[in-house]
Coordinates of C-alpha atoms and ligand atoms in Angstrom, one line a residue:
X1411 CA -8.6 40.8 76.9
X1412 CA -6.5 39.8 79.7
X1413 CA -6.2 37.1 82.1
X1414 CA -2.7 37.3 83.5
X1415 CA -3.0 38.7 86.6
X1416 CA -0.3 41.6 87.2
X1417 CA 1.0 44.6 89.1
X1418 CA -1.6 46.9 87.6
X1419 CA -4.5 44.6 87.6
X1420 CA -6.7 46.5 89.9
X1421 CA -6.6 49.5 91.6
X1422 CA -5.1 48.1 94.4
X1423 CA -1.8 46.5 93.3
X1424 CA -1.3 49.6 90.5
X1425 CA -1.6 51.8 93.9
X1426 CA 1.1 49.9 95.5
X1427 CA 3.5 48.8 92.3
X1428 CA 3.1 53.2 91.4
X1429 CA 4.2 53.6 95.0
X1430 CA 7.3 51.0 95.1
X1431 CA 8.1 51.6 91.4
X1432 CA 9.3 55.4 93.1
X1433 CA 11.5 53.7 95.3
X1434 CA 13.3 51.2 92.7
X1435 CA 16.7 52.9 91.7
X1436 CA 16.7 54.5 88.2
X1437 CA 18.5 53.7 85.5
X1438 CA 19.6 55.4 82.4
X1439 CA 18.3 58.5 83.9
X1440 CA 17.6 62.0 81.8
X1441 CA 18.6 65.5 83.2
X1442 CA 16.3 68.8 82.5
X1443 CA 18.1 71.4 82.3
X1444 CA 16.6 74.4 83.6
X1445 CA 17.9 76.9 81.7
X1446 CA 16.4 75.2 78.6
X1447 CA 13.6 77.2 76.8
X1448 CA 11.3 76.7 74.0
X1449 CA 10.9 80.6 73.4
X1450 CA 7.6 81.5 70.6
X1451 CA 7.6 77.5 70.1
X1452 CA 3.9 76.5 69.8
X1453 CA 2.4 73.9 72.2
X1454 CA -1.0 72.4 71.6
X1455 CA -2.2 70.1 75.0
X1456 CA -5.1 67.9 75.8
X1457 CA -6.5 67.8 79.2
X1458 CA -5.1 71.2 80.1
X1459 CA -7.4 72.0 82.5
X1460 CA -5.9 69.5 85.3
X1461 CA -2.9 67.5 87.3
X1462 CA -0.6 66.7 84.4
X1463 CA -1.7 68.6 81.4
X1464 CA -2.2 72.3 83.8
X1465 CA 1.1 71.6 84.8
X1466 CA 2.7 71.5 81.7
X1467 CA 0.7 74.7 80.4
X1468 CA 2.7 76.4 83.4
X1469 CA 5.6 75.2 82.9
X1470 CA 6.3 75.4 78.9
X1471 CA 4.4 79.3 79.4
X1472 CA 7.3 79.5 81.8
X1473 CA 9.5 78.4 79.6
X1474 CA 8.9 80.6 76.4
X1475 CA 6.1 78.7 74.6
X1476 CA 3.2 79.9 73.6
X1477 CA 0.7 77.8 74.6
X1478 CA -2.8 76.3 73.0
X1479 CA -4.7 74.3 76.0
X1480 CA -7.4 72.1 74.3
X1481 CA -10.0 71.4 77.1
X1482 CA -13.1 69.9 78.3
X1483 CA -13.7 71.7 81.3
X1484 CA -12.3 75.4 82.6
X1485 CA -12.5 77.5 79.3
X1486 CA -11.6 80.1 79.7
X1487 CA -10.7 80.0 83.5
X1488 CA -7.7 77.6 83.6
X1489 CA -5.9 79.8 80.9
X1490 CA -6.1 82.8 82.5
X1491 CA -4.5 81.0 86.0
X1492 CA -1.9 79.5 83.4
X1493 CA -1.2 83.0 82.1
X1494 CA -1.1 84.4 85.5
X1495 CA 1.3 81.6 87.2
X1496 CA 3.7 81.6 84.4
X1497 CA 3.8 85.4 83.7
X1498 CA 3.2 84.4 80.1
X1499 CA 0.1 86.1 78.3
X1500 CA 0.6 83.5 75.2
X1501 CA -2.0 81.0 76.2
X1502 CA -4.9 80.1 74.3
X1503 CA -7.7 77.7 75.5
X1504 CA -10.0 75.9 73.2
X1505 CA -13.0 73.5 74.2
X1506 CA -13.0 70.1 73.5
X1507 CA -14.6 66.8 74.0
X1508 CA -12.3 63.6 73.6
X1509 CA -15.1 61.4 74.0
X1510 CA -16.5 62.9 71.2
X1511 CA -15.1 62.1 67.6
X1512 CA -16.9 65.2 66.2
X1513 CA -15.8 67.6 69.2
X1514 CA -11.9 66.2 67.7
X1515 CA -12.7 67.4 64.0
X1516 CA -14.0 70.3 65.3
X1517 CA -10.9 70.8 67.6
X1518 CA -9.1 70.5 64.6
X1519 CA -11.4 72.7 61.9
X1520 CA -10.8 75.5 64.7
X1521 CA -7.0 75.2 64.8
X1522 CA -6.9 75.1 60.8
X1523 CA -9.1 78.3 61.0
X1524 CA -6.6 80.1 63.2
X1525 CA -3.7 78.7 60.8
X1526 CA -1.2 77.9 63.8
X1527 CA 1.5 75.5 63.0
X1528 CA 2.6 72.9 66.1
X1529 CA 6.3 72.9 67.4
X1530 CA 5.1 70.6 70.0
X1531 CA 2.1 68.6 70.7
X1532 CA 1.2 66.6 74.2
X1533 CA -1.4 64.3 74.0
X1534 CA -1.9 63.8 78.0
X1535 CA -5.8 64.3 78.5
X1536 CA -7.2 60.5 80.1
X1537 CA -9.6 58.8 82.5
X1538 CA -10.0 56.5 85.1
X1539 CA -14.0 56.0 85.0
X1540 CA -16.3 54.3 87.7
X1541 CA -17.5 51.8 85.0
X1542 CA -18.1 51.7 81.5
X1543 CA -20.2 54.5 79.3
X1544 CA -21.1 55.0 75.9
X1545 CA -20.0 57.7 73.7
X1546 CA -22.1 60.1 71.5
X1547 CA -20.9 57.4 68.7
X1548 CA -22.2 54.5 71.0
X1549 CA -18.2 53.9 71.5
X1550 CA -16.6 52.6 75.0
X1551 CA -15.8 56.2 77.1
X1552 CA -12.5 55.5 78.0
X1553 CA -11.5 53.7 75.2
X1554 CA -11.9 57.1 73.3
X1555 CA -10.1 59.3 75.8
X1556 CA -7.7 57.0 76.7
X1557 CA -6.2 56.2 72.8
X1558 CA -9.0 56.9 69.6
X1559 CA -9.1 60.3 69.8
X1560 CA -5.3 60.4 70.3
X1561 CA -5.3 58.2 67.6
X1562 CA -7.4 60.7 65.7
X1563 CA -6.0 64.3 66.7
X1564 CA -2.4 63.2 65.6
X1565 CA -3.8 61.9 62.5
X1566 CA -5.8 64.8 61.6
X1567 CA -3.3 67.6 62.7
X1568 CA -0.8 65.6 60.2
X1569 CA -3.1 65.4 57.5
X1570 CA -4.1 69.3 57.6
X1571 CA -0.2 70.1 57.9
X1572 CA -0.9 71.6 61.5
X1573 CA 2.7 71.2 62.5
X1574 CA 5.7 73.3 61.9
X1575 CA 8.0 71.4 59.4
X1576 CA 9.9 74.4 58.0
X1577 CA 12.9 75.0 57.5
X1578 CA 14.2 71.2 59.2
X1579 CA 12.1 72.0 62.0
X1580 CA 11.0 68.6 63.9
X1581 CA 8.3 68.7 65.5
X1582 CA 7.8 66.6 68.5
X1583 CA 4.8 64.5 69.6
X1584 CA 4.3 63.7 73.1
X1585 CA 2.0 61.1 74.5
X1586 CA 1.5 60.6 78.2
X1587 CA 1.0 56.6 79.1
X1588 CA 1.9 54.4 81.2
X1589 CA 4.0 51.7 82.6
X1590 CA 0.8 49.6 82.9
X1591 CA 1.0 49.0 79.3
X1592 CA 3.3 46.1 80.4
X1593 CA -0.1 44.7 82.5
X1594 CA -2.0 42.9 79.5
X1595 CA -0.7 39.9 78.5
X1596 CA -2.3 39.7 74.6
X1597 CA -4.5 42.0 72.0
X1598 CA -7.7 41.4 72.2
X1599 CA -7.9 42.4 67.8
X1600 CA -11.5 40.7 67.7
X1601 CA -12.7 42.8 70.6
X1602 CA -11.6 45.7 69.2
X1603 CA -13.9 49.0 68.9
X1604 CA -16.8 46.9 70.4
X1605 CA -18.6 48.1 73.6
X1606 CA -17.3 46.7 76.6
X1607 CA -19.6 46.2 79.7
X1608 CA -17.3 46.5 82.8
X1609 CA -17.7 48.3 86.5
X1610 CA -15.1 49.6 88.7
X1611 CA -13.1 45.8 89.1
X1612 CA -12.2 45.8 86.0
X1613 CA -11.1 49.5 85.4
X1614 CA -7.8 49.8 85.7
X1615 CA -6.9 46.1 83.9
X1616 CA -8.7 48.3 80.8
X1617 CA -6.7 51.7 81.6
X1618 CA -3.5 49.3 81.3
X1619 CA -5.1 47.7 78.0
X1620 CA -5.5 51.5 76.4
X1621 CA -1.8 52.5 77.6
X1622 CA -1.2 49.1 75.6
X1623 CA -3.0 50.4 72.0
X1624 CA -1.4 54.1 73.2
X1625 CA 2.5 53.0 73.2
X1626 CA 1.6 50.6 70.4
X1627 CA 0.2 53.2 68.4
X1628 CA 3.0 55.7 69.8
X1629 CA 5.9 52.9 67.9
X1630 CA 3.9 52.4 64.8
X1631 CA 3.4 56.9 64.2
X1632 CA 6.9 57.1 64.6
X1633 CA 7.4 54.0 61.7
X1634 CA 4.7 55.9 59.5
X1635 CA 5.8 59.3 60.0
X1636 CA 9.7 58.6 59.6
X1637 CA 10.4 57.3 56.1
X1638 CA 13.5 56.0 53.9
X1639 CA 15.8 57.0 57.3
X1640 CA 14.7 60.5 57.2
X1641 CA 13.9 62.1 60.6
X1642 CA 10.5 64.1 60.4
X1643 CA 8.6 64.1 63.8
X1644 CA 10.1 62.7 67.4
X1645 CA 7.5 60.7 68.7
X1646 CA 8.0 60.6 72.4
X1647 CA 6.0 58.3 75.2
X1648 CA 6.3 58.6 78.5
X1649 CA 4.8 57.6 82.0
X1650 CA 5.1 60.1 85.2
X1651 CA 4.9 58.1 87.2
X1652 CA 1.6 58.0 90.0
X1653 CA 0.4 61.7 90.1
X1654 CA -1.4 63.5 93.2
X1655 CA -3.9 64.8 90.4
X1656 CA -7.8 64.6 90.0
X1657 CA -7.8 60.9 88.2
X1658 CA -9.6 59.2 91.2
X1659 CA -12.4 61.2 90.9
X1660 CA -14.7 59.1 90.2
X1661 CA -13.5 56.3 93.3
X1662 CA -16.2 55.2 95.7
X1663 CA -16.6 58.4 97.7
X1664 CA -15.8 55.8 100.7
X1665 CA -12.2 55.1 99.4
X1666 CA -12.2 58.9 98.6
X1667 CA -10.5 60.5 102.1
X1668 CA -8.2 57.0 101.9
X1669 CA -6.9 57.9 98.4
X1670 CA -6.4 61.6 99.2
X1671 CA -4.1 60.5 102.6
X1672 CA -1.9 57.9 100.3
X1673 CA -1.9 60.1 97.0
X1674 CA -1.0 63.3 99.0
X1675 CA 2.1 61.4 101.0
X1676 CA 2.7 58.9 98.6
X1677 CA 2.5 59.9 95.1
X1678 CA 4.4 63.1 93.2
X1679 CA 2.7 66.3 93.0
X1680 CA 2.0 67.5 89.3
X1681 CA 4.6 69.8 89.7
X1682 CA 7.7 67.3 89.5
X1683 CA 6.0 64.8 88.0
X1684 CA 5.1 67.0 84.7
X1685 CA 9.5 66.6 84.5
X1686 CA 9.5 63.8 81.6
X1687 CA 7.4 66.0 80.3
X1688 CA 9.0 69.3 79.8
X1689 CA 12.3 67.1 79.1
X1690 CA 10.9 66.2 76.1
X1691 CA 9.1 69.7 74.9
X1692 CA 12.3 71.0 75.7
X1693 CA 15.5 69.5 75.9
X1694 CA 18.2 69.3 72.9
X1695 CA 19.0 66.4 73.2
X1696 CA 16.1 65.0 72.3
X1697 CA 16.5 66.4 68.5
X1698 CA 17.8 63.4 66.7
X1699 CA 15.0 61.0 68.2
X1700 CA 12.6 59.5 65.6
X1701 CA 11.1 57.9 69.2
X1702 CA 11.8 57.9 72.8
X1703 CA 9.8 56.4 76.1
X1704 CA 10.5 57.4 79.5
X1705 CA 9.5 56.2 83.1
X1706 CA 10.2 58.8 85.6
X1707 CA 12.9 60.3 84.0
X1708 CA 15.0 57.5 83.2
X1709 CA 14.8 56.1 79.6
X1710 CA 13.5 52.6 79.0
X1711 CA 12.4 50.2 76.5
X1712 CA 8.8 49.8 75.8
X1713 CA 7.1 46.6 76.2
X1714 CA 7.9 44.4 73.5
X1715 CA 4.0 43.9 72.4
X1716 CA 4.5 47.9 71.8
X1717 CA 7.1 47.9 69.6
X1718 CA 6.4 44.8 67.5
X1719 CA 5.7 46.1 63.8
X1720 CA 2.8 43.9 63.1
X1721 CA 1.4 44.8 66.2
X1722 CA 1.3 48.2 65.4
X1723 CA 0.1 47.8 61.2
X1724 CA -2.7 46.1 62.7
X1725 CA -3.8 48.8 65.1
X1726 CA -3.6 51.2 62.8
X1727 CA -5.5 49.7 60.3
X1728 CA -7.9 48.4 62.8
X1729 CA -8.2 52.2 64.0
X1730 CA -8.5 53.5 60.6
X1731 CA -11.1 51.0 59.7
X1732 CA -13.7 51.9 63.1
X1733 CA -13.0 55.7 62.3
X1734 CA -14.0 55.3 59.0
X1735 CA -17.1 53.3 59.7
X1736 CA -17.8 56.7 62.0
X1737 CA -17.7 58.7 58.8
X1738 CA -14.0 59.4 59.0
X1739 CA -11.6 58.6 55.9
X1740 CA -7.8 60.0 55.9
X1741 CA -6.8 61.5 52.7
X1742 CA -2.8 60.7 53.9
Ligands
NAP829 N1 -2.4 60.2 88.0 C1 -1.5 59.2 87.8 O1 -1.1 58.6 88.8 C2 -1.0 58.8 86.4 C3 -0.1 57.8 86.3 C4 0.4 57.5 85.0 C5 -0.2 58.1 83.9 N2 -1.1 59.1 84.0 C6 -1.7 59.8 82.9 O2 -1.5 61.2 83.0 C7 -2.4 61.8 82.1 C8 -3.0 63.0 82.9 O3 -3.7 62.5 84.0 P1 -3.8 63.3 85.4 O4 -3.2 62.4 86.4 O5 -3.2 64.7 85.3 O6 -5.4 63.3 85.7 P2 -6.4 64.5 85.9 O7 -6.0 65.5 86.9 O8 -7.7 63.8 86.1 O9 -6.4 65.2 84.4 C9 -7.0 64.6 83.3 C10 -7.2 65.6 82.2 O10 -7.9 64.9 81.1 C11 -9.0 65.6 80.8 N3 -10.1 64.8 80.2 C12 -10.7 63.7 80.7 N4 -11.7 63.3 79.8 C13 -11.7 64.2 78.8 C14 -12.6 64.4 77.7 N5 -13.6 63.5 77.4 N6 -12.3 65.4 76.9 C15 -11.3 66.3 77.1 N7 -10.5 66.2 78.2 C16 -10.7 65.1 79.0 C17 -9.5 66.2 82.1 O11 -10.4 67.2 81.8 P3 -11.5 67.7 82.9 O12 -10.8 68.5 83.9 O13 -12.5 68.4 82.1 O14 -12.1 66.4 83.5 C18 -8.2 66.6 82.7 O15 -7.8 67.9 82.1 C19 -3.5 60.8 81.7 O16 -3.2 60.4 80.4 C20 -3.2 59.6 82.7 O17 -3.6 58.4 82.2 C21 -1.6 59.5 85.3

C-alpha cells in the first residue's frame, strides 16, 4: 500500500487539507443552472438514506426525476421525507446491502423485475469505518462499499440492459470519490481483494486507496463502455468536497462533540455540497462527455495513476477475476 505520507494520510491532515482546499480559488469552474430539469428521467442512488445521497434524492425529485433510492438503512422512511421535501411522489426506495455481493444481485434481480430503465445512475453510498471488518464473503468492509460493489452494480445494470439507451439517449453514470485518490503513491495489485487488518490510524490512508481503484475504475468504464469513438454512457467522477454528513460516525465518541463543532462551521452542508452532483444529473452541457471529474464545482484532471490505461485493464480484470472467484461471471 502506501508509504508516502500526504495531505489525506490520516484523519487529521484530510480534516485540515478538506478545510483549506475550500478556501483555494477555483479554477475552471461549472455553473448549475437552476432552471435545469430532468423531468420523468429515472435516477437510481446508493446510500440514499443520508448526507450526500438524501440530498440528491431531494434535489433530482425537485428537479423532475423520478427517483429509485437503493438503501441500507431507512426503507421506507427516508423516501417518504424525500417525497415530502421535494413535493415529488416519484420516489421509490429499495433495500440494499453494499457490503454484501449477494444483497447487489439481488438489488439488481429486483430492478430487472420492475423493468425500469436508468437515465441516471449515482453511485455515492461509502464508509469511513472504526477499523477493519469482514464481509458476509470474508471480504475487507470498506473495500466493498467503498469500490467492489460499485464495481459490481455498474457492471450488472449494463449487462441486464438496465439503462435507457433508446433513441440516442446517453445515460450518465455518476460516481462520488474523492480528491484523496491523489493520497496513495502506488497500487498495491498483489494486495488486492485480500483481507486487510487495520484500526482507526490507518483508515483514511485506505479510504484514499479505494477513491484510488474508484476514479481508476471510473477512467477505464468510460474506455469500455465508449467504443470505435462512439459516445454511449458519460461517466462522470466527482468529489464534494468535506460534507457536514453522518461519515464520522463511527469516530472515537471522545473526538465526537470536536468533529461536530469543526464539521458544522467548517465543512459544507449536504445541501450545497450535493451541487457537482446535480450538475452532472442535470446539466446540458454535460451531453457530449464520454467522462468528466469535478472537485467542488470546478473541473479538473484526475490523478494520473487514474487515468493510466494499464492501470485501469488491470483493475478490471483483477475485479473481474475476485468476483468470479465469489461465484460471479459477466456474460458482457
Ligand atoms: N463527508 C465528506 O466529507 C466526504 C468528502 C468526500 C467524499 N465523500 C463521499 O461522499 C459519499 C457520501 O458520503 P456522506 O458524506 O454523505 O456520508 P453519510 O452521511 O455517512 O452517507 C453514506 C451513505 O452510504 C450508505 N452506506 C454505507 N455503507 C453501506 C452499505 N453497506 N450498504 C448500503 N449503503 C451503505 C449509508 O447508509 P446508512 O445510512 O444505512 O448507513 C449512507 O446512506 C461517500 O462516497 C463519501 O466517500 C464524502
Amino acid at each position: 500500500m502506501t508509504e508516502k505520507k500526504g495531505r489525506y494520510s490520516n484523519a487529521f491532515t484530510a480534516t485540515l487539507a478538506g478545510i483549506t482546499d475550500l478556501f483555494r480559488k477555483q479554477m475552471n469552474v461549472v455553473t448549475l443552472n437552476e432552471t435545469d430539469r430532468i423531468e420523468g428521467k429515472k435516477v437510481l442512488i446508493t446510500g440514499a438514506s443520508s448526507g450526500l445521497g438524501f440530498e440528491t434524492a431531494v434535489q433530482l425529485a425537485k428537479r423532475g426525476a423520478q427517483v429509485w433510492m437503493a438503501c441500507r438503512s431507512g426503507v421506507p422512511q427516508k423516501g417518504e421525507e424525500v417525497k415530502n421535501l421535494s413535493g415529488n411522489k416519484e420516489v421509490e426506495i429499495l433495500k440494499v446491502d453494499l457490503s454484501d455481493l449477494d444483497s447487489v444481485k439481488s438489488l439488481v434481480d429486483q430492478l430487472k423485475t420492475a423493468a425500469v430503465k436508468f437515465d441516471v445512475l449515482v453511485e455515492n453510498a461509502g464508509m469511513v469505518p472504526a477499523k477493519s471488518r469482514k464481509t458476509k464473503q470474508g471480504l475487507e468492509e470498506m473495500f466493498v462499499v467503498n469500490y467492489l460493489s460499485k464495481y459490481l452494480l455498474a457492471r450488472l445494470l449494463l449487462q441486464n440492459d438496465l439503462f435507457n439507451t433508446t433513441d440516442g439517449q446517453v445515460p450518465r453514470i455518476i460516481i462520488v470519490a474523492s480528491e484523496s485518490h491523489r493520497n496513495p503513491k502506488a497500487f498495491d495489485w498483489d494486495g488486492f481483494g485480500k483481507y486487510k487488518e487495520y484500526s482507526m490510524g490507518k483508515t483514511v490512508e485506505h479510504y484514499g486507496y479505494y477513491k484510488l481503484l474508484l476514479t481508476t475504475f471510473s477512467n477505464e468504464l468510460s474506455r469500455r463502455i465508449n467504443t470505435s469513438g462512439r459516445l454511449n454512457y458519460s461517466v462522470l467522477a466527482l468529489c464534494p468536497g468535506p460534507i457536514d454528513s453522518n461519515i464520522t460516525r463511527e469516530a472515537p465518541a471522545i473526538f465526537k462533540p470536536l468533529l461536530k463543532v469543526v464539521f458544522k462551521i467548517f465543512f459544507r452542508s449536504p445541501e450545497v455540497a450535493v451541487r457537482p452532483v446535480v450538475y452532472f444529473a442535470v446539466s446540458p452541457e454535460v451531453k457530449d462527455k464520454p467522462l468528466d471529474y469535478l472537485f467542488l464545482m470546478s473541473r479538473k484532471e484526475m490523478d494520473e495513476k487514474a487515468t493510466d490505461a494499464a492501470n485501469g485493464k488491470k483493475l478490471w480484470e483483477l475485479s473481474e477475476a475476485l468476483l468470479r472467484e465469489h461465484g460471479i461471471v459477466f456474460s458482457k
